[in-house]
Amino acid sequence: MSGLRILVPIKRVIDYAVKPRVNRAQTAVETANVKHSMNPFDELSIEEAVRLRERKVPVEEIVAFSAGPPKAQDVLRTAMAMGADRGIHVVVEESEQLEPLGVAKLLQQVVGQEKSNLVILGKQSIDDDANQTGQVLAGLLNWPQATQASKVTIEGDSVTVTREVDGGVETLRAKLPLIITTDLRLNEPRYASLPNIMKAKKKPLAKKTLKDYEGDFSARLKTLKVTEPPPRKGGVKVDDVDGMIGKLKELGAL
Amino acid sequence: MFPVARQSVLRQARSHLRRSQPTVLPQFSAVARLLSTLALLEQREGKLNVSSLAAVTAGQKLGGSVTGFIAGSGVKAVAEEAAKVQGIEKVIYVENGAYDKGLPENFAPLLVENIKKGGFTHVLTGHSAFGKNLMPRVAALLDSQQISDITSIESEDTFVRPIYAGNAILTVQSSDSVKVITVRGTAFQPGEVTGGSAEVVEGVDPKVESPTEWISEDLAKSDRPDLGTATKVVSGGRGLKSKEEFDRIMLPLADALGAAVGASRAAVDSGYADNSLQVGQTGKNVAPQLYLCAGISGAIQHLAGMKDSKVIAAINKDAEAPIFQVADVGLVGDLFDKVPELTEKLKAQ
């Protein structure tokens, strides 16, 4: 094994602290003039790749990838400021939105071209909450997968991953090549420092479109409507513990 | 080339199924007659995971036949238990210890073989750690775009699911020939394991080797009800200040109510509670009869995991905390006084 060639796919999403609003036509969530940032789980992926290099695991290259609108290059620059060596941006217009299956098919080709042997993805993006892309990619490549990772150790081409499961954790071991998806507890992502942000502007960023790749990336799911969740009825405030017990009994919860 | 061949095999299998299994419900439309669901069930050490029966409940809502699927060592007994679930027509089991840990590398090909053989149109399982890990891989092998964490079924191809941490509700229509779906357990309550009498048959086992080796697990042990399915949940947040206080204040309240214990991400990150107790977008989704929380402000990521609870009660010293906007009953006060008082008064009843 000459060294790790890590691919880190990242997604530009509405910032996690923003409360999303459904548009009036009920066709989508309003994205114009809303703060966007890198999907939080993808920050963990970049961080983990950079930490592997800092831990003296032989890392040949860290490539950040994003498929999204022109503005997705902002999150790619952030990834490079955090330590990725270069970026690949597949510019996807609003009208040709990708689903997890489409993204995975795209990544399958990128993995081949870049000769990646480790792909680190976030476990889910906080916009569509699908939690699929990493697993689909592993299936398409027929590579092993370790999802919801909270600890990653690499020795030679053997990777040990502790993953979060219902009720606790489990530990797996697999050989490279491998797909890992990150869970919140994997690490604490760093902030990009100003000098690194400046340096990142000089790192190579390749621009592509879907036409540069083979295959059908069209959507299989048709959005019929997007609605606001039913609001909860305003509740009451009680003055003391007896009031709370009384009210809970009245509501049939006790 | 390969996907084309696979499609035609599927079509053949399906038309064969139509011939050999005349429908027992002639009033169903032609579409419903062709519809057949495979509900993937979970087991652990020879015991059926009852919450995984949510996939059966969802399958019944689709109409058409529902077949259960279970794999692992000694699963024949589990299959017979599952056969008693109302609404299941058939249970397919595969006896092989290689599937005990639910590793997707060999489980996905196993499931795909059995989906093809049975000509199923819908494959459902719970949106659990197991389902989330496995099903997208299955979908990849079937060239299908999975629909995750559905909360409702509009028709055989139209499904409803929350997006943006539950801040928007999406209705989608699938054009895939095999629909691969994970279901939110709290939206499809599992039925009783009695009264049914499904046929129990052995499935095909392609015996694919897993390149991933399972090393160990460390599961939190608890005598309290399971967080995902409990009818009452008490949950603590950063306001508890330490693990000692969390245990001292929240656990007696849980015991007084017979409730499961949950926590906010802040409490989990600060080490007050175990990771597996986290309620929210990145933790568990719960929808109990009563969700009683203390010291939780109510960030949108937390609300995503609990706002479908029947009754929400909150104790917080900050009267402006967002949690009070969703709480049915709110008490402004110091949780270190109010929660022990509540515990005592509940115990006295």
Coordinates of C-alpha atoms in Angstrom, one line a residue:
Chain A
M1 CA 0.0 0.0 0.0
S2 CA 1.7 3.1 -1.2
G3 CA -0.6 5.5 0.7
L4 CA -4.2 6.5 1.2
R5 CA -5.9 8.3 -1.6
I6 CA -8.9 9.8 0.3
L7 CA -12.0 11.1 -1.4
V8 CA -14.2 13.3 0.7
P9 CA -17.6 14.1 -0.8
I10 CA -19.2 17.2 0.7
K11 CA -22.6 18.9 0.3
R12 CA -23.7 22.5 0.5
V13 CA -26.8 22.7 2.6
I14 CA -28.9 25.3 4.4
D15 CA -27.1 26.1 7.6
Y16 CA -28.1 23.9 10.5
A17 CA -29.1 26.8 12.7
V18 CA -31.6 28.2 10.2
K19 CA -35.2 27.2 10.5
P20 CA -36.2 26.2 7.0
R21 CA -39.4 27.6 5.4
V22 CA -41.5 25.9 2.8
N23 CA -42.2 28.1 -0.3
R24 CA -45.7 29.3 -1.0
A25 CA -46.2 27.0 -4.0
Q26 CA -45.4 24.0 -1.7
T27 CA -42.9 22.7 -4.1
A28 CA -39.7 23.0 -2.1
V29 CA -38.0 24.6 0.9
E30 CA -37.1 28.3 0.3
T31 CA -33.3 28.4 -0.4
A32 CA -32.9 31.9 -1.9
N33 CA -31.2 34.4 0.5
V34 CA -30.8 31.7 3.2
K35 CA -27.4 31.1 4.8
H36 CA -25.8 27.9 3.5
S37 CA -22.8 26.1 4.8
M38 CA -21.0 22.7 4.6
N39 CA -23.2 19.8 5.8
P40 CA -22.0 19.3 9.5
F41 CA -21.3 15.6 9.0
D42 CA -19.1 16.4 6.0
E43 CA -16.9 18.7 8.1
L44 CA -16.3 15.7 10.3
S45 CA -15.2 13.7 7.2
I46 CA -12.7 16.4 6.1
E47 CA -11.4 16.7 9.7
E48 CA -10.9 12.9 10.0
A49 CA -9.0 12.7 6.7
V50 CA -6.7 15.6 7.8
R51 CA -6.2 13.9 11.2
L52 CA -5.2 10.7 9.6
R53 CA -2.4 12.6 7.8
E54 CA -1.5 14.3 11.1
R55 CA -1.4 10.9 12.8
K56 CA 1.4 9.9 10.4
V57 CA -0.8 7.5 8.5
P58 CA 0.6 7.6 5.0
V59 CA -1.9 9.8 3.1
E60 CA -1.0 10.5 -0.5
E61 CA -3.8 12.9 -1.2
I62 CA -7.1 14.2 0.1
V63 CA -9.6 15.2 -2.6
A64 CA -12.8 17.1 -1.7
F65 CA -15.7 16.6 -4.1
S66 CA -19.0 18.3 -4.4
A67 CA -21.9 18.1 -6.9
G68 CA -24.1 21.1 -6.6
P69 CA -24.8 24.7 -7.7
P70 CA -22.0 27.1 -8.6
K71 CA -21.9 28.3 -5.0
A72 CA -20.9 24.8 -3.8
Q73 CA -17.4 25.9 -4.6
D74 CA -17.5 27.9 -1.4
V75 CA -17.8 24.8 0.7
L76 CA -15.0 23.2 -1.4
R77 CA -12.7 26.1 -0.6
T78 CA -13.6 25.7 3.1
A79 CA -12.7 22.0 2.8
M80 CA -9.4 22.9 1.2
A81 CA -8.8 25.5 4.0
M82 CA -9.3 22.7 6.5
G83 CA -6.6 20.6 4.8
A84 CA -7.9 19.0 1.6
D85 CA -5.3 19.1 -1.2
R86 CA -7.6 19.9 -4.1
G87 CA -11.2 20.0 -5.1
I88 CA -13.5 18.6 -7.8
H89 CA -16.8 20.5 -8.4
V90 CA -19.5 19.0 -10.6
V91 CA -21.7 22.0 -11.3
V92 CA -25.3 20.9 -11.1
E93 CA -28.0 23.3 -12.1
E94 CA -31.2 23.7 -10.1
S95 CA -33.2 21.9 -12.7
E96 CA -31.1 18.7 -12.6
Q97 CA -31.1 17.9 -8.9
L98 CA -29.3 14.8 -7.9
E99 CA -30.7 12.1 -5.6
P100 CA -28.4 9.9 -3.5
L101 CA -28.4 7.2 -6.1
G102 CA -27.3 9.7 -8.8
V103 CA -24.6 11.1 -6.5
A104 CA -23.3 7.6 -5.7
K105 CA -23.2 6.7 -9.5
L106 CA -21.2 9.9 -10.0
L107 CA -18.9 9.1 -7.1
Q108 CA -18.4 5.6 -8.4
Q109 CA -16.7 7.1 -11.6
V110 CA -14.8 9.7 -9.6
V111 CA -13.4 6.9 -7.4
G112 CA -12.2 5.1 -10.5
Q113 CA -10.6 8.2 -12.0
E114 CA -8.9 9.3 -8.8
K115 CA -7.9 5.8 -7.8
S116 CA -9.3 6.5 -4.4
N117 CA -9.0 3.7 -1.8
L118 CA -10.9 5.4 1.1
V119 CA -14.0 7.4 0.8
I120 CA -15.2 9.3 3.9
L121 CA -18.7 10.7 3.7
G122 CA -21.1 12.2 6.3
K123 CA -23.7 9.8 7.6
Q124 CA -26.5 12.0 6.3
S125 CA -27.1 15.5 4.9
I126 CA -29.2 17.6 7.2
D127 CA -31.5 18.7 4.3
D128 CA -32.9 15.5 2.8
D129 CA -32.0 13.4 5.9
A130 CA -31.7 10.3 3.6
N131 CA -28.7 8.6 5.1
Q132 CA -28.0 6.6 1.9
T133 CA -25.1 7.9 -0.3
G134 CA -22.2 6.1 1.4
Q135 CA -24.0 2.8 1.5
V136 CA -25.2 3.0 -2.1
L137 CA -21.6 3.9 -3.2
A138 CA -20.3 0.9 -1.3
G139 CA -22.9 -1.3 -3.0
L140 CA -22.1 0.0 -6.5
L141 CA -18.3 -0.5 -5.9
N142 CA -18.8 -3.7 -4.0
W143 CA -16.6 -2.3 -1.3
P144 CA -16.9 -2.9 2.4
Q145 CA -18.7 -0.2 4.4
A146 CA -18.4 1.1 8.0
T147 CA -21.2 3.6 8.6
Q148 CA -21.8 6.0 11.5
A149 CA -18.2 5.8 12.6
S150 CA -17.1 7.2 15.9
K151 CA -13.5 6.0 15.8
V152 CA -11.2 5.0 13.0
T153 CA -7.8 3.4 13.3
I154 CA -5.7 2.5 10.3
E155 CA -2.7 0.1 10.3
G156 CA -1.3 -0.8 6.9
D157 CA -4.4 -1.7 4.8
S158 CA -6.4 -2.9 7.8
V159 CA -9.0 -0.4 9.1
T160 CA -10.7 -0.8 12.5
V161 CA -13.9 1.2 12.9
T162 CA -16.1 1.7 15.9
R163 CA -19.6 2.5 14.9
E164 CA -22.7 3.9 16.6
V165 CA -25.6 1.4 16.6
D166 CA -28.9 1.3 18.5
G167 CA -28.1 0.7 22.1
G168 CA -24.3 1.2 22.0
V169 CA -21.3 0.7 19.7
E170 CA -19.9 -2.1 17.6
T171 CA -16.4 -2.5 16.2
L172 CA -15.6 -3.8 12.7
R173 CA -12.4 -4.5 10.8
A174 CA -12.0 -4.4 7.1
K175 CA -9.3 -4.1 4.5
L176 CA -8.9 -1.1 2.1
P177 CA -10.6 -0.1 -0.1
L178 CA -13.3 1.0 2.2
I179 CA -16.3 3.4 2.6
I180 CA -16.7 5.2 5.9
T181 CA -19.5 7.5 7.0
T182 CA -19.1 9.8 9.9
D183 CA -21.1 10.1 13.1
L184 CA -21.2 13.2 15.3
R185 CA -18.8 11.8 17.9
L186 CA -16.0 11.0 15.5
N187 CA -14.1 14.3 16.1
E188 CA -14.4 18.0 16.6
P189 CA -13.9 19.8 13.3
R190 CA -11.3 22.6 13.2
Y191 CA -11.9 26.2 12.1
A192 CA -10.1 27.2 9.0
S193 CA -7.5 29.8 9.9
L194 CA -7.2 33.0 7.9
P195 CA -3.8 32.0 6.4
N196 CA -5.2 28.6 5.4
I197 CA -8.2 30.3 3.8
M198 CA -5.9 32.4 1.8
K199 CA -3.8 29.4 0.8
A200 CA -6.9 27.4 -0.1
K201 CA -7.7 30.0 -2.8
K202 CA -4.6 28.8 -4.7
K203 CA -5.3 25.1 -4.4
P204 CA -6.5 23.5 -7.6
L205 CA -10.3 23.2 -8.1
A206 CA -11.5 21.3 -11.2
K207 CA -14.8 22.3 -12.6
K208 CA -16.9 19.6 -14.3
T209 CA -20.5 19.0 -15.4
L210 CA -22.6 15.9 -15.4
K211 CA -21.9 15.6 -19.2
D212 CA -18.3 14.8 -18.3
Y213 CA -19.5 11.5 -16.7
E214 CA -21.3 8.6 -18.2
G215 CA -24.7 7.4 -17.2
D216 CA -28.1 8.4 -16.3
F217 CA -28.3 10.6 -13.2
S218 CA -32.0 11.6 -13.6
A219 CA -34.3 11.6 -10.6
R220 CA -36.4 8.5 -9.8
L221 CA -38.5 10.3 -7.2
K222 CA -40.9 13.0 -8.2
T223 CA -41.7 15.7 -5.6
L224 CA -45.5 16.0 -5.4
K225 CA -45.5 18.5 -2.6
V226 CA -43.6 20.0 0.4
T227 CA -45.6 21.2 3.3
E228 CA -45.1 22.6 6.8
P229 CA -45.5 20.1 9.5
P230 CA -48.8 20.5 11.5
P231 CA -48.1 23.1 14.2
R232 CA -48.5 21.9 17.8
K233 CA -51.2 23.7 19.7
G234 CA -50.0 26.2 22.1
G235 CA -49.8 24.7 25.6
V236 CA -50.3 26.1 29.0
K237 CA -47.8 27.1 31.7
V238 CA -48.5 25.9 35.2
D239 CA -47.4 27.5 38.4
D240 CA -46.2 24.4 40.4
V241 CA -45.6 20.7 40.4
D242 CA -49.2 20.0 41.5
G243 CA -50.5 22.0 38.6
M244 CA -48.3 19.9 36.2
I245 CA -49.5 16.6 37.6
G246 CA -53.1 17.8 37.4
K247 CA -52.8 19.0 33.8
L248 CA -51.0 15.8 32.7
K249 CA -53.9 13.8 34.2
E250 CA -56.4 16.0 32.5
L251 CA -54.6 15.3 29.2
G252 CA -54.6 11.6 29.9
A253 CA -50.8 11.4 30.0
L254 CA -50.6 10.0 33.5
Chain B
M1 CA -25.9 -4.8 -20.0
F2 CA -26.2 -6.4 -16.6
P3 CA -29.0 -4.2 -15.2
V4 CA -31.0 -5.0 -18.3
A5 CA -30.6 -8.7 -17.8
R6 CA -31.6 -8.3 -14.1
Q7 CA -34.7 -6.4 -15.0
S8 CA -35.9 -9.1 -17.3
V9 CA -35.3 -11.8 -14.7
L10 CA -37.3 -9.8 -12.2
R11 CA -40.1 -9.4 -14.6
Q12 CA -40.1 -13.1 -15.3
A13 CA -40.1 -13.9 -11.6
R14 CA -43.0 -11.6 -11.1
S15 CA -45.2 -12.9 -13.9
H16 CA -44.4 -16.4 -12.6
L17 CA -45.6 -15.3 -9.2
R18 CA -48.8 -14.0 -10.6
R19 CA -49.6 -17.3 -12.2
S20 CA -48.9 -19.5 -9.2
Q21 CA -50.6 -17.3 -6.6
P22 CA -54.1 -16.4 -7.5
T23 CA -55.2 -13.5 -5.3
V24 CA -57.6 -14.2 -2.5
L25 CA -59.0 -10.7 -2.6
P26 CA -60.6 -10.2 -5.9
Q27 CA -62.0 -6.8 -5.1
F28 CA -58.5 -5.3 -5.2
S29 CA -57.5 -3.4 -8.3
A30 CA -55.1 -4.9 -10.8
V31 CA -52.3 -2.9 -9.3
A32 CA -52.9 -4.1 -5.8
R33 CA -53.0 -7.7 -7.0
L34 CA -49.4 -7.4 -8.3
L35 CA -48.2 -5.7 -5.2
S36 CA -46.2 -7.9 -2.8
T37 CA -44.2 -6.7 0.1
L38 CA -41.1 -8.2 1.7
A39 CA -40.8 -6.9 5.3
L40 CA -37.3 -7.4 6.7
L41 CA -37.4 -8.3 10.4
E42 CA -34.7 -8.0 12.9
Q43 CA -33.6 -10.5 15.5
R44 CA -30.9 -10.5 18.2
E45 CA -29.7 -13.8 19.7
G46 CA -32.7 -15.7 18.6
K47 CA -35.2 -13.2 19.8
L48 CA -37.5 -11.3 17.4
N49 CA -37.1 -7.5 17.6
V50 CA -40.7 -6.5 18.0
S51 CA -40.2 -2.9 17.0
S52 CA -39.0 -4.2 13.6
L53 CA -42.7 -5.3 13.0
A54 CA -43.4 -1.7 12.1
A55 CA -42.4 -2.8 8.6
V56 CA -45.3 -5.3 8.6
T57 CA -47.7 -2.7 9.7
A58 CA -46.5 -0.4 6.9
G59 CA -46.7 -3.4 4.4
Q60 CA -50.4 -4.0 5.4
K61 CA -51.2 -0.3 4.6
L62 CA -49.8 -0.8 1.1
G63 CA -52.3 -3.6 0.4
G64 CA -51.2 -6.8 -1.3
S65 CA -49.4 -9.6 0.4
V66 CA -46.8 -9.2 3.2
T67 CA -44.0 -11.7 3.5
G68 CA -41.6 -11.5 6.5
F69 CA -37.9 -12.2 6.1
I70 CA -35.4 -13.1 8.8
A71 CA -31.9 -14.5 8.8
G72 CA -29.3 -15.7 11.3
S73 CA -28.4 -18.7 13.4
G74 CA -31.4 -20.6 14.9
V75 CA -33.9 -18.3 13.3
K76 CA -36.5 -21.0 12.5
A77 CA -38.0 -20.5 15.9
V78 CA -38.0 -16.7 15.4
A79 CA -39.7 -17.2 12.0
E80 CA -42.4 -19.3 13.7
E81 CA -42.9 -16.5 16.3
A82 CA -43.1 -14.0 13.5
A83 CA -45.6 -16.3 11.7
K84 CA -48.1 -15.5 14.4
V85 CA -48.1 -11.8 13.6
Q86 CA -51.4 -10.8 12.1
G87 CA -51.2 -9.8 8.4
I88 CA -48.1 -11.8 7.5
E89 CA -48.9 -14.4 4.8
K90 CA -45.5 -16.1 4.7
V91 CA -42.2 -15.9 6.6
I92 CA -39.0 -16.7 4.7
Y93 CA -36.0 -17.6 6.9
V94 CA -32.4 -18.3 6.2
E95 CA -30.4 -20.2 8.9
N96 CA -26.8 -19.1 8.8
G97 CA -24.7 -17.6 11.6
A98 CA -23.0 -15.4 9.0
Y99 CA -26.0 -13.1 9.1
D100 CA -26.2 -12.7 12.9
K101 CA -24.4 -9.4 13.0
G102 CA -26.4 -7.9 10.0
L103 CA -23.2 -7.1 8.0
P104 CA -24.5 -5.4 4.9
E105 CA -21.7 -6.9 2.7
N106 CA -23.3 -10.4 2.8
F107 CA -26.8 -9.5 4.0
A108 CA -27.5 -7.2 1.0
P109 CA -26.8 -10.0 -1.6
L110 CA -28.8 -12.4 0.5
L111 CA -31.8 -10.1 0.6
V112 CA -31.5 -9.2 -3.1
E113 CA -31.5 -13.0 -4.1
N114 CA -34.7 -13.5 -2.1
I115 CA -36.3 -10.3 -3.5
K116 CA -35.7 -11.5 -7.0
K117 CA -36.8 -15.0 -6.3
G118 CA -40.1 -13.8 -4.7
G119 CA -40.6 -11.0 -7.3
F120 CA -41.5 -8.5 -4.6
T121 CA -42.5 -5.0 -5.6
H122 CA -41.8 -3.4 -2.2
V123 CA -39.1 -4.0 0.3
L124 CA -39.6 -2.5 3.8
T125 CA -37.7 -2.4 7.0
G126 CA -37.4 -0.1 10.0
H127 CA -35.2 3.0 9.9
S128 CA -33.0 1.5 12.6
A129 CA -29.2 1.3 12.7
F130 CA -29.6 -2.0 10.9
G131 CA -32.0 -0.8 8.3
K132 CA -30.1 2.4 7.6
N133 CA -26.9 0.5 7.2
L134 CA -28.2 -2.3 5.0
M135 CA -31.1 -1.0 2.8
P136 CA -29.3 1.6 0.7
R137 CA -26.8 -1.1 -0.3
V138 CA -29.8 -3.3 -1.3
A139 CA -31.2 -0.4 -3.2
A140 CA -27.9 0.1 -5.0
L141 CA -27.9 -3.6 -6.1
L142 CA -31.4 -3.2 -7.4
D143 CA -30.7 0.2 -9.1
S144 CA -33.6 1.7 -7.0
Q145 CA -33.7 5.1 -5.3
Q146 CA -34.5 4.3 -1.7
I147 CA -37.1 6.3 0.2
S148 CA -35.9 6.8 3.8
D149 CA -37.8 7.0 7.1
I150 CA -41.3 7.3 5.7
T151 CA -44.1 8.4 8.1
S152 CA -47.1 7.7 5.9
I153 CA -48.2 5.9 2.8
E154 CA -50.5 7.6 0.3
S155 CA -50.5 4.9 -2.3
E156 CA -48.4 2.0 -3.6
D157 CA -45.9 4.5 -5.2
T158 CA -46.4 7.7 -3.1
F159 CA -44.9 8.2 0.3
V160 CA -44.5 10.9 2.9
R161 CA -41.3 11.6 4.8
P162 CA -39.9 14.4 6.9
I163 CA -36.9 16.4 5.6
Y164 CA -34.9 19.2 7.2
A165 CA -35.0 17.7 10.6
G166 CA -38.8 17.4 10.4
N167 CA -39.2 21.1 9.5
A168 CA -40.8 20.2 6.2
I169 CA -42.9 17.2 5.1
L170 CA -42.1 15.8 1.6
T171 CA -44.5 13.8 -0.5
V172 CA -42.7 11.8 -3.2
Q173 CA -43.8 9.5 -6.0
S174 CA -41.4 6.7 -7.0
S175 CA -40.9 5.4 -10.5
D176 CA -38.7 2.5 -9.5
S177 CA -39.9 -1.1 -10.3
V178 CA -38.9 -2.3 -6.8
K179 CA -39.5 0.2 -4.1
V180 CA -36.9 0.1 -1.3
I181 CA -38.2 1.8 1.8
T182 CA -37.3 2.3 5.5
V183 CA -40.1 3.2 7.8
R184 CA -40.2 5.3 10.9
G185 CA -41.1 3.0 13.8
T186 CA -43.1 5.5 15.7
A187 CA -45.3 6.2 12.7
F188 CA -46.3 2.6 12.1
Q189 CA -47.1 1.0 15.5
P190 CA -46.3 -2.8 15.4
G191 CA -49.2 -5.1 16.0
E192 CA -49.5 -7.9 18.5
V193 CA -47.7 -11.1 17.9
T194 CA -50.8 -13.3 18.1
G195 CA -53.5 -14.8 16.0
G196 CA -51.7 -15.1 12.7
S197 CA -50.7 -18.4 11.0
A198 CA -48.3 -17.7 8.2
E199 CA -46.5 -20.3 6.2
V200 CA -42.9 -20.7 7.2
V201 CA -40.5 -21.4 4.3
E202 CA -36.7 -21.6 3.9
G203 CA -35.2 -18.9 1.6
V204 CA -32.3 -19.1 -0.7
D205 CA -28.8 -18.4 0.6
P206 CA -26.2 -17.2 -1.9
K207 CA -23.5 -17.5 0.9
V208 CA -21.5 -14.4 -0.1
E209 CA -18.4 -13.9 2.0
S210 CA -18.3 -10.7 4.0
P211 CA -15.0 -8.8 3.6
T212 CA -15.8 -7.0 6.9
E213 CA -15.1 -8.7 10.1
W214 CA -17.2 -8.1 13.2
I215 CA -14.9 -7.7 16.2
S216 CA -17.0 -6.7 19.2
E217 CA -19.9 -4.7 20.6
D218 CA -20.6 -2.7 23.7
L219 CA -24.2 -2.2 24.3
A220 CA -25.7 -0.2 27.2
K221 CA -27.7 -2.5 29.4
S222 CA -30.9 -1.2 30.9
D223 CA -33.9 -2.6 32.7
R224 CA -35.9 0.4 31.7
P225 CA -38.2 0.3 28.6
D226 CA -36.6 0.8 25.2
L227 CA -36.4 4.4 24.3
G228 CA -37.6 4.0 20.7
T229 CA -40.9 2.2 21.7
A230 CA -41.6 3.4 25.3
T231 CA -45.0 5.0 26.0
K232 CA -43.4 7.4 28.4
V233 CA -40.0 9.1 28.1
V234 CA -38.2 11.4 30.5
S235 CA -35.4 13.4 29.0
G236 CA -32.6 15.6 30.4
G237 CA -30.4 18.2 29.0
R238 CA -27.5 20.4 29.7
G239 CA -29.3 21.9 32.6
L240 CA -28.5 18.8 34.7
K241 CA -24.9 20.0 34.9
S242 CA -23.2 16.6 35.5
K243 CA -23.6 12.9 35.0
E244 CA -24.0 12.4 38.8
E245 CA -26.9 14.9 38.9
F246 CA -28.4 13.4 35.7
D247 CA -28.5 10.0 37.3
R248 CA -29.6 11.4 40.7
I249 CA -32.5 13.6 39.3
M250 CA -33.7 11.9 36.1
L251 CA -33.5 8.1 36.9
P252 CA -35.8 8.2 39.9
L253 CA -38.3 10.2 37.9
A254 CA -38.1 7.6 35.1
D255 CA -38.7 4.8 37.6
A256 CA -41.6 6.6 39.2
L257 CA -43.3 6.8 35.8
G258 CA -42.0 3.5 34.3
A259 CA -40.5 5.6 31.6
A260 CA -37.5 5.3 29.3
V261 CA -34.6 7.8 29.7
G262 CA -33.5 10.1 26.9
A263 CA -31.2 13.0 26.6
S264 CA -30.4 16.0 24.4
R265 CA -27.2 16.1 22.4
A266 CA -25.7 18.7 24.7
A267 CA -26.2 16.2 27.6
V268 CA -24.7 13.4 25.6
D269 CA -21.7 15.4 24.4
S270 CA -21.0 16.6 27.9
G271 CA -20.9 12.9 29.0
Y272 CA -24.0 13.1 31.3
A273 CA -25.7 10.3 29.4
D274 CA -24.9 7.5 27.0
N275 CA -24.8 8.2 23.2
S276 CA -27.6 5.7 22.7
L277 CA -30.0 7.9 24.7
Q278 CA -29.8 10.9 22.4
V279 CA -33.2 12.1 21.1
G280 CA -33.1 14.2 17.9
Q281 CA -32.3 14.5 14.3
T282 CA -29.0 12.6 14.7
G283 CA -30.2 10.4 17.5
K284 CA -33.5 8.6 18.1
N285 CA -37.0 9.6 17.0
V286 CA -39.5 9.0 19.8
A287 CA -43.3 9.6 19.8
P288 CA -44.5 8.5 23.3
Q289 CA -47.7 9.3 25.0
L290 CA -45.8 11.5 27.4
Y291 CA -42.4 13.2 26.8
L292 CA -41.3 14.9 30.0
C293 CA -38.1 16.9 29.7
A294 CA -36.1 19.0 32.1
G295 CA -33.2 21.3 31.4
I296 CA -33.6 21.1 27.6
S297 CA -33.9 24.4 25.7
G298 CA -35.5 22.9 22.6
A299 CA -33.1 23.3 19.6
I300 CA -34.6 22.4 16.3
Q301 CA -32.4 19.3 16.1
H302 CA -33.8 18.1 19.3
L303 CA -37.4 18.9 18.5
A304 CA -37.0 16.8 15.3
G305 CA -36.8 13.8 17.4
M306 CA -39.7 14.3 19.8
K307 CA -42.3 16.7 18.5
D308 CA -44.7 13.9 17.4
S309 CA -45.1 13.0 21.1
K310 CA -48.7 13.0 22.2
V311 CA -48.2 15.2 25.3
I312 CA -45.0 17.2 25.9
A313 CA -44.2 18.5 29.3
A314 CA -41.2 20.7 30.1
I315 CA -39.5 22.0 33.2
N316 CA -37.0 24.8 32.5
K317 CA -35.9 27.8 34.4
D318 CA -35.8 30.0 31.3
A319 CA -39.3 31.1 30.5
E320 CA -38.2 32.1 27.0
A321 CA -36.8 28.6 26.1
P322 CA -38.1 27.5 22.7
I323 CA -39.2 24.2 24.3
F324 CA -42.2 26.0 25.8
Q325 CA -43.5 26.8 22.3
V326 CA -44.1 23.1 21.7
A327 CA -44.8 21.9 25.3
D328 CA -48.5 21.2 26.2
V329 CA -47.6 21.7 29.9
G330 CA -44.8 24.0 30.9
L331 CA -43.4 24.7 34.3
V332 CA -40.9 27.5 34.8
G333 CA -38.6 26.7 37.6
D334 CA -35.3 25.1 38.8
L335 CA -35.3 21.5 37.8
F336 CA -33.2 20.6 40.9
D337 CA -36.2 21.5 43.0
K338 CA -39.1 20.7 40.7
V339 CA -38.1 17.3 39.4
P340 CA -37.4 15.6 42.8
E341 CA -40.7 17.1 44.1
L342 CA -42.5 15.7 41.0
T343 CA -40.9 12.3 41.6
E344 CA -42.0 12.2 45.2
K345 CA -45.6 13.3 44.4
L346 CA -45.8 10.7 41.6
K347 CA -44.5 8.0 43.9
A348 CA -47.1 8.9 46.6
Q349 CA -50.0 8.4 44.2

